[in-house]
Structure formats: structure tokens, C-alpha cells
XYZ file of C-alpha atoms in Angstrom:
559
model
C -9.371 102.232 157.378
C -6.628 102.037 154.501
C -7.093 103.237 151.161
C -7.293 100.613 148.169
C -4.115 101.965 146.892
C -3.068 101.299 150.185
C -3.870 98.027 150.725
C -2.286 97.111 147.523
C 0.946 98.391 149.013
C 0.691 96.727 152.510
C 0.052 93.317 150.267
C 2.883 93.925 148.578
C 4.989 94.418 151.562
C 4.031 91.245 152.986
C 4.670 89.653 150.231
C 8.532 90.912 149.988
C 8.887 90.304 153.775
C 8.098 86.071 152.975
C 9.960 86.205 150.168
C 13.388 87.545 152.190
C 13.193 86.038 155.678
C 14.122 82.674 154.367
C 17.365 83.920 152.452
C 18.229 85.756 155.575
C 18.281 83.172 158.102
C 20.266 81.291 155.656
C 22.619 84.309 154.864
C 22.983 84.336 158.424
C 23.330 80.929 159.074
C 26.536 80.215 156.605
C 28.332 83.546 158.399
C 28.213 81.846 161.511
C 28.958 78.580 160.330
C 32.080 80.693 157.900
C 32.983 82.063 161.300
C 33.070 78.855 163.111
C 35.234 77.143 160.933
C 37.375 80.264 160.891
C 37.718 79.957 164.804
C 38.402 76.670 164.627
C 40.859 76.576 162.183
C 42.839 79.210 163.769
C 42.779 77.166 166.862
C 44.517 74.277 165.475
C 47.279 76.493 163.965
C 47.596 77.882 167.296
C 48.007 74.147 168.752
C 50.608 73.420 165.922
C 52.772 76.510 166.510
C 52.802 75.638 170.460
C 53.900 72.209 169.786
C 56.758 73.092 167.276
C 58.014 75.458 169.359
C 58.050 72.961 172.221
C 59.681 70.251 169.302
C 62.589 72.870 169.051
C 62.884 73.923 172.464
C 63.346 70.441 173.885
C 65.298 69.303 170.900
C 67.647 72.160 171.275
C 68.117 71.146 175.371
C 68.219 67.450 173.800
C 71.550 68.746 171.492
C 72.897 70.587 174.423
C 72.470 67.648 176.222
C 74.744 65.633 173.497
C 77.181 68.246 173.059
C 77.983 67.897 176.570
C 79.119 64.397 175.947
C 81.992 65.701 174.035
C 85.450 64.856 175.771
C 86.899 68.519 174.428
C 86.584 71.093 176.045
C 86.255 74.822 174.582
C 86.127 78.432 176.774
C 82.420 78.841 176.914
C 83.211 82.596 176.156
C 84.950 82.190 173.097
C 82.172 82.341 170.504
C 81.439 86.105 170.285
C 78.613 87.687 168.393
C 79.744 88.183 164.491
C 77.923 89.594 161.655
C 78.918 89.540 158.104
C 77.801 90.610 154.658
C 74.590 92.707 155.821
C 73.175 89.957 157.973
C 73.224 87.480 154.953
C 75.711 85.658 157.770
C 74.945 85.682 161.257
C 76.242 84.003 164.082
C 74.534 83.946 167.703
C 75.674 83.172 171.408
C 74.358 80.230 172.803
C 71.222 80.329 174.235
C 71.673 81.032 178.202
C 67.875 80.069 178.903
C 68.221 76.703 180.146
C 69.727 76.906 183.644
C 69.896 73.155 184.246
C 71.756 72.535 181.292
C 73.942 75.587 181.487
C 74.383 73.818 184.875
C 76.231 70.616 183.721
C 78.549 71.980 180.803
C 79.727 75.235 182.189
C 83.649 73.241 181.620
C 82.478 72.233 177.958
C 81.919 74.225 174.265
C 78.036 74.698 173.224
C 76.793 74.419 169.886
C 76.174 77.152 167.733
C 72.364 78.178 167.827
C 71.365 80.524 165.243
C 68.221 82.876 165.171
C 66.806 81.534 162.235
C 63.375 79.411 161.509
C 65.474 76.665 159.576
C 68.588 76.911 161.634
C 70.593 78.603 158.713
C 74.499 77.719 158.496
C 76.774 80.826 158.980
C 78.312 80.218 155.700
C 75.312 79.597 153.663
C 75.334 83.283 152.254
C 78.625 82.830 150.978
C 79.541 83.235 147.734
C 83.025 83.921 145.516
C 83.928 86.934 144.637
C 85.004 88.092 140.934
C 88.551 86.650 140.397
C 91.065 89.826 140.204
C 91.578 91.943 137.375
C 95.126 91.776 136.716
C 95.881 89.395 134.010
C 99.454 88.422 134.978
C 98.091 86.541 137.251
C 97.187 83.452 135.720
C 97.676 79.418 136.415
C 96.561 78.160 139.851
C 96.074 80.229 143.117
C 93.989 80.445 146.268
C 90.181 81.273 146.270
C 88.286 82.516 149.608
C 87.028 79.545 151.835
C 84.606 80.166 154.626
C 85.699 78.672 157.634
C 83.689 79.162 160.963
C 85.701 79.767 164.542
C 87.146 76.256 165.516
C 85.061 76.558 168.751
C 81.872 75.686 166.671
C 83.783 73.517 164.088
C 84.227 70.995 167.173
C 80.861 71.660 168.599
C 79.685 70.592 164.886
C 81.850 67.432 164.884
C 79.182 64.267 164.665
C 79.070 62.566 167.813
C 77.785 59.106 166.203
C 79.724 57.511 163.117
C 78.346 58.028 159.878
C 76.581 54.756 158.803
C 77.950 53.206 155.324
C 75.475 52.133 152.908
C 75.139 48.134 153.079
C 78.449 47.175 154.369
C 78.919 47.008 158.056
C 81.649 44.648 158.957
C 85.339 45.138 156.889
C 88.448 42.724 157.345
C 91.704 42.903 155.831
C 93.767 39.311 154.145
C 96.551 38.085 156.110
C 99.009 36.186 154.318
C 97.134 32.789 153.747
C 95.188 34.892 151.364
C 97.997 35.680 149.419
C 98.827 34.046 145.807
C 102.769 35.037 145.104
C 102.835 32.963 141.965
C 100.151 35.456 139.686
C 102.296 37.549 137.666
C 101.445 41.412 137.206
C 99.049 40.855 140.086
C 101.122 43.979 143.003
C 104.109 43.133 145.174
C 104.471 40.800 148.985
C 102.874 43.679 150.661
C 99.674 44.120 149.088
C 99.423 40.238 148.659
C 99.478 39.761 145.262
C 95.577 39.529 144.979
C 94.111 37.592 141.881
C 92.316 39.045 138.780
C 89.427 36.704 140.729
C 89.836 38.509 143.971
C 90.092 41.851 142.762
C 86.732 41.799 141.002
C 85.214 40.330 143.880
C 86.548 42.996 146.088
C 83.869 45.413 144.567
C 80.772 43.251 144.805
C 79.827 45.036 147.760
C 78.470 42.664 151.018
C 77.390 43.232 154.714
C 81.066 41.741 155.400
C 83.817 41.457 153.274
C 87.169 40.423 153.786
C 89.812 42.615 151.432
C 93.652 42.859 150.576
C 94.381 46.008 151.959
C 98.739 45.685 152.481
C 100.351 44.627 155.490
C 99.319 40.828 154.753
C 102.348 39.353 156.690
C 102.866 39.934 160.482
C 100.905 39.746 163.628
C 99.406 43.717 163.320
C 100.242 46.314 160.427
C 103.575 48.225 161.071
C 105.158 44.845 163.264
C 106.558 42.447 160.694
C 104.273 43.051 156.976
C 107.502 46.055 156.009
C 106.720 49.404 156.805
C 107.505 48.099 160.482
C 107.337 50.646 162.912
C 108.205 50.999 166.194
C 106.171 49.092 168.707
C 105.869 52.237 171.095
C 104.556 54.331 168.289
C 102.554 51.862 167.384
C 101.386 51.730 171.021
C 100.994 55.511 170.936
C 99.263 55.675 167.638
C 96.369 53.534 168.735
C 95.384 55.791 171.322
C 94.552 58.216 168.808
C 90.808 58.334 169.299
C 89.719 61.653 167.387
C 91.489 63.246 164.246
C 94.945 62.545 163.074
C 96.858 64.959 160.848
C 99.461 63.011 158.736
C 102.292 63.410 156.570
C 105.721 61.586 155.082
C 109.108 62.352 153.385
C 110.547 59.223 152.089
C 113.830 59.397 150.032
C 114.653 62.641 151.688
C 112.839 64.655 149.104
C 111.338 67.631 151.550
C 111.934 69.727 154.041
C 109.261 68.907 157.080
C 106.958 72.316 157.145
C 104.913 72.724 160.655
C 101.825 73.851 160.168
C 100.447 77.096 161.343
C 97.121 78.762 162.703
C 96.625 75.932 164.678
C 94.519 75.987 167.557
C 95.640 75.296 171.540
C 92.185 72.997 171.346
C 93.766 71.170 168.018
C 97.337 70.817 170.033
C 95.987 69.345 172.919
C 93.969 66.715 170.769
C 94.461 66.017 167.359
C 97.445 63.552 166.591
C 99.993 64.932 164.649
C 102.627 62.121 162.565
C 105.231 62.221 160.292
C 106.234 59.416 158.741
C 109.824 59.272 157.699
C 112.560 56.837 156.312
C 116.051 56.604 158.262
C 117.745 58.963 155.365
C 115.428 61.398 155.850
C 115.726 61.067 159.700
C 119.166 61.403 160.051
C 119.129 64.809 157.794
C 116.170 65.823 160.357
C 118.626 65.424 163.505
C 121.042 67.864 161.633
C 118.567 70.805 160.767
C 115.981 70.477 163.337
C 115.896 69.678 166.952
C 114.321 66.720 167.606
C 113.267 65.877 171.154
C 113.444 62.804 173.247
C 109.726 62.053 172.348
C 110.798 62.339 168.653
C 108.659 65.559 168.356
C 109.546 68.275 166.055
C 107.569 71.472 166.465
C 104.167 70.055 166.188
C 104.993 66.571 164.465
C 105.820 63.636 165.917
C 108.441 62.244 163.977
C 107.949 58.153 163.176
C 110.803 56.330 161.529
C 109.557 53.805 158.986
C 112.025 50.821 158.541
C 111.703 47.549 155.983
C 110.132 49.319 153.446
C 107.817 47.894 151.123
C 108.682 49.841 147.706
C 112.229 50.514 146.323
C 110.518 53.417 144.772
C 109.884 56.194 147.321
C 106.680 57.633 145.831
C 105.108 54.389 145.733
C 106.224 54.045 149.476
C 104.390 57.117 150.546
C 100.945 56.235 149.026
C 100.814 53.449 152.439
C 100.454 55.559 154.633
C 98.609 58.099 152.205
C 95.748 55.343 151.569
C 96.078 52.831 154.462
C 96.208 55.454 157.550
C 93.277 53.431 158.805
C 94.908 50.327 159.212
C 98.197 52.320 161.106
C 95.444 54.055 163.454
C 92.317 51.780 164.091
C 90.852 53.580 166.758
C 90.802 57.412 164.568
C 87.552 58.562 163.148
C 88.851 61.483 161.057
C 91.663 61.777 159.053
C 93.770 64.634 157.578
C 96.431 63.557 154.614
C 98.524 66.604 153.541
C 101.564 65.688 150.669
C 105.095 66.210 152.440
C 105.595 69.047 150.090
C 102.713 71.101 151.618
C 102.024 73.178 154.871
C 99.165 73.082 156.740
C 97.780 76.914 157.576
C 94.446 76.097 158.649
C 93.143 74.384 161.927
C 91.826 70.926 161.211
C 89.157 71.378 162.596
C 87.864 73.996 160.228
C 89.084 72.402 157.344
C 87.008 68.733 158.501
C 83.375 71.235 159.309
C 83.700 72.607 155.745
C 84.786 69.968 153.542
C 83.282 66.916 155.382
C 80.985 67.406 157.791
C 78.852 70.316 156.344
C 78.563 68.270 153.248
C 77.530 65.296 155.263
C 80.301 63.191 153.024
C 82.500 60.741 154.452
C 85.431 60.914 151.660
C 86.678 64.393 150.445
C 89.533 65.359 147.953
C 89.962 68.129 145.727
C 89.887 67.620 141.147
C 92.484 68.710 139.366
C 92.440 72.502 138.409
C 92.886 71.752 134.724
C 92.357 67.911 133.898
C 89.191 66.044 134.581
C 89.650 63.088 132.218
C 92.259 60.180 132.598
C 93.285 59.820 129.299
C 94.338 63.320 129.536
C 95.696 62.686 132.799
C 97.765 59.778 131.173
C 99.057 61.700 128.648
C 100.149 64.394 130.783
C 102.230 62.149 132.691
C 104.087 60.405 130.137
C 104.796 63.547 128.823
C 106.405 64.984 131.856
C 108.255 61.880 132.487
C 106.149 61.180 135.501
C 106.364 57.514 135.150
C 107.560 54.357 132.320
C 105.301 55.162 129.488
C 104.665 51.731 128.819
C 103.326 50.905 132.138
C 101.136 53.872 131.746
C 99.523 52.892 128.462
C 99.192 48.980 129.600
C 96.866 50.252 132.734
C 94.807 52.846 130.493
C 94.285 50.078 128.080
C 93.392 47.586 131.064
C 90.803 50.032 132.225
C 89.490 50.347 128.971
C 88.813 47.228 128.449
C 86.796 47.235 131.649
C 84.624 50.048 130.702
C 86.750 53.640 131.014
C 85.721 56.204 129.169
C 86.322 59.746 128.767
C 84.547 62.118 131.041
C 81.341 64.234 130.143
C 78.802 66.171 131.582
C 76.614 62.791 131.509
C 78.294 61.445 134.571
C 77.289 64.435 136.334
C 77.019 65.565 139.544
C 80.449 63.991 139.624
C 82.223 66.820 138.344
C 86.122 65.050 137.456
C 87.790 61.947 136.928
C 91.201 62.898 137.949
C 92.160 64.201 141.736
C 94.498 66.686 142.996
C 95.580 63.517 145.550
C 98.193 65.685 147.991
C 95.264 66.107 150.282
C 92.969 63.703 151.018
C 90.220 64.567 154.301
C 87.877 61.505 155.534
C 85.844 59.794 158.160
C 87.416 56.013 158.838
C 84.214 54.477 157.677
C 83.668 50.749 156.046
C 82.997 51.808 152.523
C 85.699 54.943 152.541
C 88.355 52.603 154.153
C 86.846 49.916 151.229
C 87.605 52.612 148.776
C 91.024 53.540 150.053
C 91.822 49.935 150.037
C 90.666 49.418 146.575
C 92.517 52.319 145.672
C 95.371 51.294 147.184
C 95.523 47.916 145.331
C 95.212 49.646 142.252
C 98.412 51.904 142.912
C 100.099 48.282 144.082
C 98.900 46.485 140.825
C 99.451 48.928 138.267
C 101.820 52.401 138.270
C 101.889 54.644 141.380
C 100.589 57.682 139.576
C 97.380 57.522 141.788
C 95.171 59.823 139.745
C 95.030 57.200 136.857
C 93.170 54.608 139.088
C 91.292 56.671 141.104
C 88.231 57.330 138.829
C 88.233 52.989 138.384
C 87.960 52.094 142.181
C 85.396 55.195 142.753
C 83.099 54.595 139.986
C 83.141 50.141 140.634
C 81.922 50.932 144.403
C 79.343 53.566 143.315
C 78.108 51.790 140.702
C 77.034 49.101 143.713
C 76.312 51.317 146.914
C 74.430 54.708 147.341
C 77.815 56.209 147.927
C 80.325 58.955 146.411
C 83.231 60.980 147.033
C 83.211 64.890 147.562
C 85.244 66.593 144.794
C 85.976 70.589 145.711
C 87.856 72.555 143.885
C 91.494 72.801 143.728
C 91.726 76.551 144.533
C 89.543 75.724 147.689
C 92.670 73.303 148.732
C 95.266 75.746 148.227
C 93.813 78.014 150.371
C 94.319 75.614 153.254
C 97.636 74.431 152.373
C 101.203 76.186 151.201
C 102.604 73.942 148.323
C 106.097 73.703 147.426
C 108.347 71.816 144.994
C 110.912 69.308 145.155
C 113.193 71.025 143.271
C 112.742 74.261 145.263
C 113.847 72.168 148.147
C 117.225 70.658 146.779
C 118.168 74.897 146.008
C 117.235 75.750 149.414
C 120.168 72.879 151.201
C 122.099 73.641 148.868
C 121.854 77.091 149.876
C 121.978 75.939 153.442
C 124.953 73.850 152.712
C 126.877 76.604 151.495
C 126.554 78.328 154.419
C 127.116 75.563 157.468
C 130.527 74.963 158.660
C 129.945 71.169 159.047
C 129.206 69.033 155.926
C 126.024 66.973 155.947
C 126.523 63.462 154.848
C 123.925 62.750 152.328
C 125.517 62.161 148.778
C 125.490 64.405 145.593
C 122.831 63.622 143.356
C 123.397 61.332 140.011
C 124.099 62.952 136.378
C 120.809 62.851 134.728
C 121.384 62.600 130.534
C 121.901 65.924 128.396
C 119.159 65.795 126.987
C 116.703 64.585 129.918
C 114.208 66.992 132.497
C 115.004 67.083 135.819
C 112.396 64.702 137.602
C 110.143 65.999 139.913
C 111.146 63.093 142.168
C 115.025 61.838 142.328
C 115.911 58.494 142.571
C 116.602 57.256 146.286
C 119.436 58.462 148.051
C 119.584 61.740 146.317
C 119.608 65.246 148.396
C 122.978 65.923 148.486
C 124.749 69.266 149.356
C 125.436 70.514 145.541
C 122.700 71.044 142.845
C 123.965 70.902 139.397
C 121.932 73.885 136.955
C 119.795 71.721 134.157
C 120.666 73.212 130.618
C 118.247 75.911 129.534
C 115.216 74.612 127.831
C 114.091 75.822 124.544
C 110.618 75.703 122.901
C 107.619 73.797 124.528
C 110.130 72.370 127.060
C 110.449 75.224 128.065
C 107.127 76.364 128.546
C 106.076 72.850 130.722
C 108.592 73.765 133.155
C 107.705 77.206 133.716
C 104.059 75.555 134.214
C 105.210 73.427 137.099
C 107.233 75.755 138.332
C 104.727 78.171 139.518
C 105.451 80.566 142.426
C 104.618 79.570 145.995
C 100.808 81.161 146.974
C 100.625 82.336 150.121
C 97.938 82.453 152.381
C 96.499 85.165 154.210
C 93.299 87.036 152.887
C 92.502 83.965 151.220
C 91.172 82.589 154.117
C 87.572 84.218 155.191
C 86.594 83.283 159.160
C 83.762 84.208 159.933
């Protein structure tokens, strides 16, 4: 028998026990629902990560698969391991797990695979380095470039076209297009196109049909001036790839073969120089030129008919129009004659084009980025007739030109370095080289003045723009000389041959007038006559253009 006190305690007891068991079982109850969820949650991430890794797996075998399509073929050995900058770079073999496909491209290159989540780009570490100390070294020079091994620049190269924004079908005027009786309005080659037709030409359609030169003849290069050769015209449409090109019109340079080029970019990247009959006939007495008109790397084409009296103005066809002279090339390589190529193609297409998914690349002017300045500049260098100069500055004013500011950012300059121009023959960028083009026909020659005009009137209608690098980034890729360095280097050359070359002496320029930077046709003679020293700011503006020669070497970082 309990005690009262007792009792009272057991009561109590009871009491406590009713009062718990409820929040208990439901203290229980949400664990084990908390641990359910739990479970099942972690199952589905479980499900997720097995299907995203079988997403990458098969569309890795899917890229190998494309790859393989690829005509070129590349050592499969020749991509060794490579690290760089403490693993902020890293570059992997390909991945040997898939025996059938190893199977079917054991003759062909294999696309780089890297050990990354996000697939991370060799060069996406990279970054400048401080520019050097020493402060004699100012004015333009080199800056490092990443490059990766050419093996893997090919293995990168798109295998589809890039598809242009709206328009989808381009044709070029023949001459019943043509209106010769518009004054101001280009020369027989471009077709004299109307005020009318110009505007039109940038109202961007599905199809359009454009002046784009060679508006006479059966085929560009056979009858429309700038004729060429019907067997290089023959061999230049079986240019299917990338084509490396170059000119020397009015004998102005000596032809520079490139260097650091790869036996995978000999065997199939085109190679052309275009050349005048002046500037062939020196080329048969300094180089050797072969029965297939190849020198060193180049093969030579002689241009006949030309379209321009003016040499400069000559060049910018094939500079512009090198899609209309090879209509079967999807990449394109323009280098000045002036410069020399010192990296592979290849390379120089991965970094500038296709990393940057851009169809159009060219690099701004190291010091000017607005055309008025750009106008100036020439006129005061004697680059072209001031008059002419200020009549298309005030034409494009009138249309809307202004000077450049950070508001039309991201487009970072108005005015081009143009002596290298890299692109994919696409509609719009062979649009905008025609446009371009026209301009340069229409107006002066100086090509950086109407550049800014035919870029901005396209992107101001299409979801399209060019890629602007810097000019640093193109000198690392290319050697540039000077005109005048070349004239002192015959005449040194002259000097010392037995036989005379028979090019004539160059004119008398005025007392009191700077040497051009480009002589009049026919000069390139065997004597160079020493221009009276310059006093004051005359002075100085040569010194400017006459920079030394960078070289490259540790420019250049491979990685």
C-alpha cells in the first residue's frame, strides 16, 4: 500500500507521462519524415550527377566523332602534356578511353580535352605582364600573345560555318547594274554605284545583291581588270580551307616568306602573292622563281589590266575582295606586303577568331581611335590630297560621324591598324568588306577613314561586330618594315651586283617636300637620293615613322 505522499507522486507521474507521449511521437515522426526527404533528395542528385556525366561522356565521343571528319591530318603523338604558370594553364592528352573511336582516327589529330568541370581554355589564365622598365623604349612594340600548339589550333577549327545574323544569300552587280554617268560615285571597276544604291546596300535583307568590283567580265580576275591568269584562277578555286595573302604593286617591297610555319600549314593552307608585271620582273632578278611561279612559300600571281593608276588603291582589291578571287575559302589571312608572317596561321586564326567566336578580326590603331584625328594625321603626313580628305570627313559628317567616346563602348576604336586583316568568308563579313571596299572606291584610299562608316551602318542593322585587338598583339605575329627601308636596301644591293637591274631611278621630289611613304609608279630604281635633313617638328614626325624593326622571338608565348 503507497503512502499519501506517495500517491501524490505516482499521480503526478502519470500525469507528465500524457502530457509527453504526444510531443514524442510527433518529435519522432518529423525526424523520420526530415530523414526521408533527406534520402530522397540525395537520390535525385545522385541521378543528376550520373546523367551529366553520361551528357559529357557521350558528347565528348560525339566531338571525337566530328573531329574525325576533318580532312587534315595531325601525328596523334604530337600534343604532349604541358603545364604553365602553377597549373593556372593546363593542357591534357586526349582521352585514350574510347577504343572504338580511337579505332577510326588513329591517321587523324584529336581535340584537346582538358581536366576541368567547365572545359577551361589553356590560355584562359593568361594575363600581360608589366611592360619593361627601361624608358628608352618607347613608341610601338610587341606584347606576349598566347598561342596554343598548331596541332590543337586545327583540331579547334569549326567544322560548320558560322551563321550570319539575318542575311543568308549575297550576290555581287555585274555590269547592267552599273551607272557610269554619276559623277563622284568610284571608278568602271567598282561600278560606279548611286548615292541610291549605296544606302540601300546597308538595309540589311535575307538576300541582297551588292557592288562589290569586278562588275565587267564573265568571273572576277577574267575580263573586270585585275585579270589574272585563267590557271591561277583555276588553282585558286580549289582553295577549300585558309588562304594566306599578300601583294606588292608598283614595286614598292621586297617579298618576305614567312617563318615558323608548320609542315601541316605547308601542306594545306594556300599561300598567294599578288604582284604587278614591274614588280615581277624585279622578282625574276633577286629570287628564284620556279616553273609553278612559287617563291619559297608564295605562289607568285601576276596581276595584269589594273584597275587603279594609283598602286595603293590597287592593293586594297585584293586586300578587301579576297572572297570574290577565292569563292570556295572559309578563312582568310591578309598581311600588308611590307610585313612578315612569323606565326603559323593556324595559331594566329584559334586566337584572334575562333576563340572569340568572331567572324571579322583586325587590330586599332596603337595611338588614334577617332577619325577626325585619323584625318588629320594624314593630311599632315602627306598621306593623301587634303582636299579629298576633308570632302569625305565632311560627307560622313553629314551622315552622322562623330568623334569617338567611351559611349560607343564595347567597341573600343574607330580607326584600324588595316595591314592585317583575319576573317571567316561569311555573308555579312564579305557584306562588310564589300561595303568597305566601295567606300575606298568612292572616296580616298586611306582605308582607315571609312572603315568606322561601313562598320557602324551594318551594326546599327544586324546583331553583328568586328573584333578590334590591340596593335601590339599584331606585331607580335608579324615583322613590319618600311618602304623607304626597302629602296636603301637595292640600292645597297645594286651597288654590289655586277649586272644592272632595269627599273628606273626614282623622280626629284621638291626641296622642300617629305619623302612619301609610297612613290609614284614606276619608281624603285637602283640609286636613292638622301632627303635634306629635317629641322623642328618635321623632324620629329619622321623619326616617329621611322621606328626600328621589332623582332620577334620571346614575344611569342606557346603554350
Amino acid at each position: 500500500m503507497l503512502l499519501p505522499g506517495a500517491k501524490e507522486r505516482e499521480k503526478c507521474l502519470l500525469w507528465i507521462c500524457k502530457l509527453c507521449l504526444p510531443v514524442r511521437v510527433g518529435m519522432f515522426l518529423v525526424v523520420m519524415v526530415s530523414v526521408g526527404v533527406l534520402m530522397i533528395i540525395m537520390a535525385g542528385f545522385s541521378r543528376v550527377g550520373d546523367v551529366s556525366e553520361i551528357s559529357e561522356v557521350s558528347g565528348v565521343s560525339r566531338l571525337l566523332q566530328d573531329r574525325c571528319s576533318f580532312a587534315v591530318s595531325v601525328p596523334p603523338d604530337s600534343s604532349p602534356n604541358i603545364r604553365r604558370d602553377k597549373g593556372s594553364m593546363e593542357e591534357l592528352s586526349p582521352a585514350k578511353s574510347n577504343s572504338d573511336v580511337s579505332k577510326n582516327i588513329t591517321q587523324s589529330h584529336l581535340p584537346v580535352i582538358y581536366e576541368s568541370p567547365s572545359l577551361r581554355h589553356p590560355c584562359e589564365g593568361f594575363s600581360f605582364p608589366p611592360p619593361p622598365a627601361d624608358k628608352k623604349r618607347t613608341g610601338p612594340r610587341p606584347c606576349p600573345v598566347c598561342y596554343i600548339p598548331v596541332e590543337q589550333a586545327v583540331a579547334l577549327m569549326p567544322i560548320a560555318p558560322s551563321v550570319p545574323p539575318i542575311l543568308r544569300n549575297l550576290t555581287y552587280a555585274s555590269e547592267e547594274g552599273s551607272n557610269p554617268i554619276e559623277s563622284n560615285s568610284g571608278s568602271p571597276f567598282g561600278g560606279h554605284p548611286t548615292l541610291e544604291q549605296r544606302n540601300e546596300s546597308f538595309n540589311i535583307k535575307e538576300s541582297m545583291t551588292v557592288h562589290c568590283g569586278f562588275v565587267n567580265g564573265n568571273r572576277p580576275g577574267n575580263g573586270t581588270g585585275f585579270d589574272i591568269n585563267v590557271a591561277d584562277l583555276l588553282e585558286m578555286e580549289q582553295c577549300h580551307g585558309v588562304v594566306v595573302a599578300s601583294a606588292i604593286f608598283g614595286n614598292y617591297d621586297i617579298l618576305q616568306q614567312p617563318r615558323n610555319i608548320s609542315e601541316i600549314a605547308k601542306r594545306n593552307v594556300c599561300f598567294y602573292m599578288f604582284v604587278d608585271e614591274e614588280t615581277e620582273a624585279y622578282i625574276k632578278n633577286s629570287s628564284t622563281l620556279d616553273s609553278s611561279n612559287r617563291v619559297g612559300i608564295w605562289r607568285v600571281v601576276v596581276v595584269r589590266n589594273l584597275p587603279y593608276v594609283d598602286a595603293r588603291r590597287t592593293g586594297k582589291v585584293p586586300k578587301l575582295l579576297l572572297h570574290r578571287i577565292f569563292p570556295n575559302a572559309r578563312f582568310s589571312l591578309w598581311i600588308d606586303g611590307k610585313l612578315e608572317l612569323v606565326v603559323d596561321p593556324y595559331q594566329i586564326l584559334e586566337r584572334f577568331l575562333w576563340r572569340k567566336n568572331a567572324t571579322f578580326a583586325i587590330s586599332r590603331h596603337y595611338k588614334r581611335f577617332d577619325v577626325f584625328d585619323e584625318a588629320e594625321a594624314n593630311k599632315a603626313a602627306g598621306k593623301y590630297d587634303n582636299t579629298s580628305i576633308d570632302y569625305q570627313i565632311e560627307f560622313y559628317k553629314n551622315e552622322g560621324l562623330t568623334h569617338y567616346s567611351s559611349a560607343k563602348l564595347p567597341i573600343t576604336s574607330d580607326v584600324p591598324e588595316g595591314c592585317v586583316i583575319i576573317r571567316e568568308h561569311t555573308p555579312i563579313s564579305n557584306l562588310f568588306t564589300c561595303l568597305w571596299f566601295n567606300e575606298v572606291d568612292r572616296f580616298t584610299s586611306r582605308d582607315q577613314i571609312s572603315f568606322s562608316t561601313a562598320r557602324d551602318k551594318i551594326m546599327s542593322k544586324v546583331n553583328w561586330t568586328v573584333a578590334m585587338f590591340m596593335d601590339c598583339e599584331r606585331r607580335n605575329f608579324v615583322v613590319q618594315g618600311y618602304h623607304r627601308d626597302v629602296l636603301e636596301q637595292r640600292a645597297v644591293k645594286s651597288n654590289t651586283s655586277s649586272g644592272p637591274v632595269g627599273h628606273p631611278p626614282p623622280p626629284s621630289l621638291p626641296k622642300d617636300s617629305p619623302l612619301p611613304d609610297v612613290l609614284p609608279d614606276g619608281a624603285g630604281g637602283t640609286t636613292v637620293k638622301k632627303a635634306p635633313p629635317k629641322q623642328g617638328r618635321e623632324r620629329r614626325t619622321s623619326s616617329r615613322r621611322l621606328h626600328p624593326t621589332l623582332a620577334n622571338g620571346t614575344e611569342n608565348h606557346s603554350i
